[in-house]
Short mmCIF file of C-alpha atoms and ligand atoms in Angstrom, two decimals:
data_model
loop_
_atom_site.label_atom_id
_atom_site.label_comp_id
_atom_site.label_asym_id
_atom_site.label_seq_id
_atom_site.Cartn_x
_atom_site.Cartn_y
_atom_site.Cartn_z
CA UNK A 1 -169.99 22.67 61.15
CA UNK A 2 -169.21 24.97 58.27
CA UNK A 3 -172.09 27.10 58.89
CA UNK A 4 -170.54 27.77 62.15
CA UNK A 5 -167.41 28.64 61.10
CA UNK A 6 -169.15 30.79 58.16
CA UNK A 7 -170.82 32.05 61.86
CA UNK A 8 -167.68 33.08 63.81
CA UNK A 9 -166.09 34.35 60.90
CA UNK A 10 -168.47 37.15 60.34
CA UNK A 11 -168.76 37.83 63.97
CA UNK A 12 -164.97 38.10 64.02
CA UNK A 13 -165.19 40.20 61.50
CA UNK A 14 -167.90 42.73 63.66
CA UNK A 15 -165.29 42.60 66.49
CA UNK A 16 -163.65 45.03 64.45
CA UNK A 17 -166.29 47.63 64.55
CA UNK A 18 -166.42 47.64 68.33
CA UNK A 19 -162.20 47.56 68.69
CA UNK A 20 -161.84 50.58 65.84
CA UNK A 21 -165.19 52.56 67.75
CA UNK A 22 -163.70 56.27 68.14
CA UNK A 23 -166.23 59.17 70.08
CA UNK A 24 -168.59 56.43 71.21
CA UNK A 25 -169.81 58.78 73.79
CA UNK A 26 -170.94 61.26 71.24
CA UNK A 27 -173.22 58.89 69.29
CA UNK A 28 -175.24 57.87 72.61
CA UNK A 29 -179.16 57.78 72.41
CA UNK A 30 -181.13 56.59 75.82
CA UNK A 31 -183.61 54.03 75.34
CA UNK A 32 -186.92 53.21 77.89
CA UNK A 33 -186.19 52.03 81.17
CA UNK A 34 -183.46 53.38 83.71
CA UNK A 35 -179.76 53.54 82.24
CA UNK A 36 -180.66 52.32 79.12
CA UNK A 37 -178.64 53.49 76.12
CA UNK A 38 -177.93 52.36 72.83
CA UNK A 39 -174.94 53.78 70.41
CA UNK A 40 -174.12 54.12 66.73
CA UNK A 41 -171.94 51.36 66.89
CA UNK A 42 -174.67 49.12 68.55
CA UNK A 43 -176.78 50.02 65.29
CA UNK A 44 -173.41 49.55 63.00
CA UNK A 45 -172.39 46.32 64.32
CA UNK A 46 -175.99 45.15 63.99
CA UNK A 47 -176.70 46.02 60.22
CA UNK A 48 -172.85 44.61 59.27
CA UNK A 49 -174.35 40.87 60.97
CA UNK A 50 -177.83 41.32 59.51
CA UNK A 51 -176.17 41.91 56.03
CA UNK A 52 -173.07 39.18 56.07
CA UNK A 53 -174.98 36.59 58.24
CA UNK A 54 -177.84 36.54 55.36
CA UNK A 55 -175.24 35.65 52.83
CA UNK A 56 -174.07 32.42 54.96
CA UNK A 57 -177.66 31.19 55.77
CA UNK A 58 -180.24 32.92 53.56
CA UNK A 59 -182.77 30.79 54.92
CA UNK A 60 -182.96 31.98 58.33
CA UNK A 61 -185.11 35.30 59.80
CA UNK A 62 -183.46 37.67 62.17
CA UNK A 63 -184.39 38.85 65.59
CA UNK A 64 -182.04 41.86 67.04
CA UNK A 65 -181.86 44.09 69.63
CA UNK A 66 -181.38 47.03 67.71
CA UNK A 67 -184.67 46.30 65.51
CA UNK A 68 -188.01 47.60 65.30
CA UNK A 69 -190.08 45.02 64.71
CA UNK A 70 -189.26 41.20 65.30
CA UNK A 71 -190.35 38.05 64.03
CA UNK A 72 -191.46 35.66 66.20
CA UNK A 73 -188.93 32.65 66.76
CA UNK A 74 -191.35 29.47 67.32
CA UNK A 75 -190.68 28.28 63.80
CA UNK A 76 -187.68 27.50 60.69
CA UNK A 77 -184.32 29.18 61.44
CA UNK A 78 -184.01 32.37 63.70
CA UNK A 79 -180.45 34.10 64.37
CA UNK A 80 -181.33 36.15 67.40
CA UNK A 81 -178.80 39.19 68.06
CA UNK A 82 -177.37 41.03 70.34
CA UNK A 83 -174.88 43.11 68.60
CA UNK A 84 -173.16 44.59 72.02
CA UNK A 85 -174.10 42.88 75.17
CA UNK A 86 -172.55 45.33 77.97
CA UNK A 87 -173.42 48.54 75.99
CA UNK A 88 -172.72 50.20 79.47
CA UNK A 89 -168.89 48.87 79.71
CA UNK A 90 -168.78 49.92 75.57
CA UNK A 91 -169.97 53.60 76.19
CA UNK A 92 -167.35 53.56 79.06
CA UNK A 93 -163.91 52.09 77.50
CA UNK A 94 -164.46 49.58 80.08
CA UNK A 95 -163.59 46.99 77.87
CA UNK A 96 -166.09 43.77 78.97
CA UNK A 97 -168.71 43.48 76.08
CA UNK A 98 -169.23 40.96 73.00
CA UNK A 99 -170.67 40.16 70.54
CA UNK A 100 -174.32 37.60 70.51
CA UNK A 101 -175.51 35.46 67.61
CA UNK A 102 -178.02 32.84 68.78
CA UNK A 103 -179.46 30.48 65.64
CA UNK A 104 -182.84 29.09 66.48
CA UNK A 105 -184.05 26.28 65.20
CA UNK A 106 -188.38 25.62 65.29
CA UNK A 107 -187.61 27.80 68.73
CA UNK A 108 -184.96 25.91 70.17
CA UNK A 109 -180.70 26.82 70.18
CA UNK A 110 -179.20 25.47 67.35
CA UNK A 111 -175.81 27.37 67.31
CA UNK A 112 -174.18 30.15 69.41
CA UNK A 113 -171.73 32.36 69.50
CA UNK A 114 -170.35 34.45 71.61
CA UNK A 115 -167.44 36.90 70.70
CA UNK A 116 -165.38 39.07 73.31
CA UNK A 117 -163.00 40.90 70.82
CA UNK A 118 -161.06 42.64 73.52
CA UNK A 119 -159.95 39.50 75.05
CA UNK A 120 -160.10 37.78 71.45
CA UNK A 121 -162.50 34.90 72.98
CA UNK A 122 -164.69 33.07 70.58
CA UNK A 123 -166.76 30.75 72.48
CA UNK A 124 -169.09 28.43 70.40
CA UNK A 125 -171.03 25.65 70.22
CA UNK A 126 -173.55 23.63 67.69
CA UNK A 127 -176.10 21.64 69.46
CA UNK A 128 -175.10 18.23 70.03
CA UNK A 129 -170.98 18.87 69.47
CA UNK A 130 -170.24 20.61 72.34
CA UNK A 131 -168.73 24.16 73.46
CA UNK A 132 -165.55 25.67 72.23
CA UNK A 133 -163.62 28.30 74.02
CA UNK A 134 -161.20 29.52 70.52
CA UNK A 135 -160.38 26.03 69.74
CA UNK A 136 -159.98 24.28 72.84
CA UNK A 137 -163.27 22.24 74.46
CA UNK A 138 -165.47 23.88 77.62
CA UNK A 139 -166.86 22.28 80.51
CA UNK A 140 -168.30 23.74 83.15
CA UNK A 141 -166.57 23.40 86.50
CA UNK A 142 -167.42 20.45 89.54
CA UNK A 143 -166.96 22.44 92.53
CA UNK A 144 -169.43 23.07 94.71
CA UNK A 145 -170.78 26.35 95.54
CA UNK A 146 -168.81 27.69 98.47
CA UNK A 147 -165.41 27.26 96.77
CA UNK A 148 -167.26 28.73 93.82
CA UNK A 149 -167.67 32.05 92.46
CA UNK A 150 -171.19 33.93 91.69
CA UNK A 151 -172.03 36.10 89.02
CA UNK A 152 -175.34 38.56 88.40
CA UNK A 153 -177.09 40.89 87.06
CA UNK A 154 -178.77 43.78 88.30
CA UNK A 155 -181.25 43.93 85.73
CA UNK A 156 -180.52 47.79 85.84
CA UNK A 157 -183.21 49.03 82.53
CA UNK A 158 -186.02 47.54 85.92
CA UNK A 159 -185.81 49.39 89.01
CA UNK A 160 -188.11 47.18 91.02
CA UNK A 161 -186.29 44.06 90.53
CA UNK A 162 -182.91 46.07 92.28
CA UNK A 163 -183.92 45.01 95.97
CA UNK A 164 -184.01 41.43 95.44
CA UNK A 165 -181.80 41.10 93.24
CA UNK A 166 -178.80 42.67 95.63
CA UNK A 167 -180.44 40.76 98.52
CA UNK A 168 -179.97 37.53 96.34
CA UNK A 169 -176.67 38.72 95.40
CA UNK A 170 -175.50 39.16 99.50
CA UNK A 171 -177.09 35.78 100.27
CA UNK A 172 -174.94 34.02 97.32
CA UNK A 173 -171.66 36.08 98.99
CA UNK A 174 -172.62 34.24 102.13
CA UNK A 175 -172.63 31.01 100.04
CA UNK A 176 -169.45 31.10 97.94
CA UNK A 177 -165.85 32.57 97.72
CA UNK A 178 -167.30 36.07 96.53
CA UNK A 179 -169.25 37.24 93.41
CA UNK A 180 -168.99 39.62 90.35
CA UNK A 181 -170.69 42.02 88.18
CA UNK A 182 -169.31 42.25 84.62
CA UNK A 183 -171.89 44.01 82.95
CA UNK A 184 -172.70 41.64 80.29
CA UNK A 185 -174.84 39.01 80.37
CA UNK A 186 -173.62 36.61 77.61
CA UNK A 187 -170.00 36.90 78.93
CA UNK A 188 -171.27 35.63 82.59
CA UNK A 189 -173.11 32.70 80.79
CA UNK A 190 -169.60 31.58 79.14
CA UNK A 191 -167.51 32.30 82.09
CA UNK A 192 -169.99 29.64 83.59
CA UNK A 193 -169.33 27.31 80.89
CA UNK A 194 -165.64 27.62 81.02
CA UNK A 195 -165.80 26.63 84.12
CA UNK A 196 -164.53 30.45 85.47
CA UNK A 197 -167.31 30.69 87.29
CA UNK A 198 -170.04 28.57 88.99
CA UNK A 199 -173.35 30.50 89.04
CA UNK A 200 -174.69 32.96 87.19
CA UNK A 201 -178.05 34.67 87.87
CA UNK A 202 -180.32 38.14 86.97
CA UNK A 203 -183.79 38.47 87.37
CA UNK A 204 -184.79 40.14 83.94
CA UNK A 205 -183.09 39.07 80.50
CA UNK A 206 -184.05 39.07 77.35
CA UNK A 207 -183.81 36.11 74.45
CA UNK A 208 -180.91 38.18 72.50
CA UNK A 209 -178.88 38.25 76.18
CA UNK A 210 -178.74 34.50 76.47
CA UNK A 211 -179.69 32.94 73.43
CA UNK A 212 -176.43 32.06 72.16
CA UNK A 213 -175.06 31.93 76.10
CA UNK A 214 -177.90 29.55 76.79
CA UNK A 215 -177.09 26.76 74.25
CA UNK A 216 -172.85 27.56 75.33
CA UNK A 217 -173.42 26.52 78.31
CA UNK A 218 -175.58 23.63 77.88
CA UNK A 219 -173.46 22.27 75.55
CA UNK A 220 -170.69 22.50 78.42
CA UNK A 221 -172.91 20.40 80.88
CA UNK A 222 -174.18 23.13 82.71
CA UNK A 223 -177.93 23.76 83.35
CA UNK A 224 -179.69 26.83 82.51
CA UNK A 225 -183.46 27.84 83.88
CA UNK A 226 -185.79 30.81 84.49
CA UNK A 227 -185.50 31.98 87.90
CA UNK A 228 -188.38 30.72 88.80
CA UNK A 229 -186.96 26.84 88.01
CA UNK A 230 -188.84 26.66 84.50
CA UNK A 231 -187.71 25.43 81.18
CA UNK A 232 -186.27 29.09 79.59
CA UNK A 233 -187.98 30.35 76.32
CA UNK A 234 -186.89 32.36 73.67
CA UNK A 235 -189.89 34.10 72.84
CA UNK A 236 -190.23 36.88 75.77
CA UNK A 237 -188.21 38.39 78.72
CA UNK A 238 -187.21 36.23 81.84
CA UNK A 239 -184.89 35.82 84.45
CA UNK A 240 -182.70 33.75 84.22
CA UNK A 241 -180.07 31.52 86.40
CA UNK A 242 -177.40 29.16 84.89
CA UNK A 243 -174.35 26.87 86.63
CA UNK A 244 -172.74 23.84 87.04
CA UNK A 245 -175.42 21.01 88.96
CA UNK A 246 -174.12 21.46 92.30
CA UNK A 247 -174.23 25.19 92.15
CA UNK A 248 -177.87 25.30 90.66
CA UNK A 249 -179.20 22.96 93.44
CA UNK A 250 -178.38 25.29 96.46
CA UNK A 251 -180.16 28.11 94.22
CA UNK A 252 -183.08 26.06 94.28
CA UNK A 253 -182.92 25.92 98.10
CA UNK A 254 -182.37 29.50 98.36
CA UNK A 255 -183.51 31.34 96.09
CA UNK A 256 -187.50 31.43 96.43
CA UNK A 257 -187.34 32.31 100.15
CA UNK A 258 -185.52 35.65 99.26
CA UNK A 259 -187.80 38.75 98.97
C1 IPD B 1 -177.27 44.11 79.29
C2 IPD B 1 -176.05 43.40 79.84
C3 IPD B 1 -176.04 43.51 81.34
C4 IPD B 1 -177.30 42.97 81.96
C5 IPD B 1 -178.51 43.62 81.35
C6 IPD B 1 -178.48 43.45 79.84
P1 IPD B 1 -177.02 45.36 76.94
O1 IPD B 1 -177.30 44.05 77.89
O2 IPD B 1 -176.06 42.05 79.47
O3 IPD B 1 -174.98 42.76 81.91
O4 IPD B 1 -177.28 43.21 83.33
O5 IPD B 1 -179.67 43.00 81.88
O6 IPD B 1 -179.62 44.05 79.29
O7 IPD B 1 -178.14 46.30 77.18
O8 IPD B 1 -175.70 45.90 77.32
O9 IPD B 1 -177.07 44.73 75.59
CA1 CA B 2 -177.73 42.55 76.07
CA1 CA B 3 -177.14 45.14 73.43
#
């Protein structure tokens, strides 16, 4: 428990970077793939976790977005990063991005955080203890799909993956009260888990997008898979889908007919 308070506090801290950001637009550099972009402050926020987060737990290895080269996470302690998730809102002033800091441990979620500084939501959770929303306890809502909500992802750095993943998004419209795009990842996976929402789904993530999410929303009793219904990894890119029980089910039904 203190390590994941040492945790949030330094990821508080790193909220600061992205609230005080001035001329973001002027420090953008594009990155491969379509609309991909990364800023200073993506880079800043990055080397101010890699640097305090090594002084709370010197024993782990880190894996960020922002890096060159990364280790791989199958073994010991891994925090795996994503210093803004929802670069695209950041660049904008849109105001919808966090903060990501997954802890592996031997390649499975050991602790997660989640950090949207705008809103001042700290959502949290250590495997086995459940999920904290600031300091109150998440669960995941009961409802069923169609008085639910639906969030995705376009999984807009992979052009071919647009078509389905708009026809899956008007097939889950059909099925629920409506849906949403936020334009970051981890915040969909802890809307889930706070029970805002009741599906979440995008057909190309990768570990640093739901690592901490991932282990968030477990530990609110939701269920989290690849989109193809396997167990998720942590090692490579995959789609992903996440919900309550109920809400998962009916994606099982559906979603492998969709094309
Ligand atoms: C992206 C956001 C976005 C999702 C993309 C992610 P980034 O992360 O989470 O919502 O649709 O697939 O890559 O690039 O802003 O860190
Ligand atoms: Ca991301
Ligand atoms: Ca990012």
């Amino acid at each position: 428990m203190e390590l994941l308070q040492g945790i949030i506090a330094v990821v508080r801290e790193a909220g600061e970077i992205m609230l005080n950001a001035e001329h973001i637009e002027e420090t953008v550099e594009e990155k491969s793939g379509r609309a991909n972009y990364v800023t200073a402050y993506d880079k800043k926020v990055q080397a101010f976790l890699f640097d305090r987060l090594a002084g709370v737990f010197p024993d782990a290895a880190f894996i960020g977005e922002e890096k060159e080269e990364n280790p791989p996470v199958s073994e010991g302690y891994v925090f795996i990063i994503d210093p803004i998730d929802g670069t695209t809102n950041f660049m904008k002033g849109y105001c919808a991005s966090c903060i990501s800091v997954g802890l592996l441990k031997d390649g499975q979620p050991y602790m997660g955080v989640v950090y949207n500084p705008y809103l001042d939501e700290m959502f949290s959770a250590e495997k086995g203890r459940g999920a904290f929303r600031n300091e109150s306890k998440i669960h995941v809502s009961d409802h069923e799909l169609k008085e639910g909500i639906v969030l995705f992802g376009t999984a807009p750095y992979n052009e071919e993956l647009s078509k389905r993943s708009f026809s899956l998004a008007y097939e889950f419209f059909e099925r629920s009260l409506d849906v949403r795009r936020s334009g970051s990842a981890a915040i969909d996976l802890c809307n889930v888990a706070c029970g805002r929402a009741e599906l979440y789904f995008e057909l190309l993530l990768s570990p640093w997008d739901y690592a901490a999410g991932a282990l968030i929303l477990t530990e609110a009793g939701g269920k989290i898979m690849t989109a193809d219904g396997k167990e998720l990894t942590y090692e490579k890119k995959c789609g992903v889908v996440a919900g309550n029980e109920k809400a998962l089910q009916v994606w099982t039904e559906v979603a492998s007919d969709i094309r």
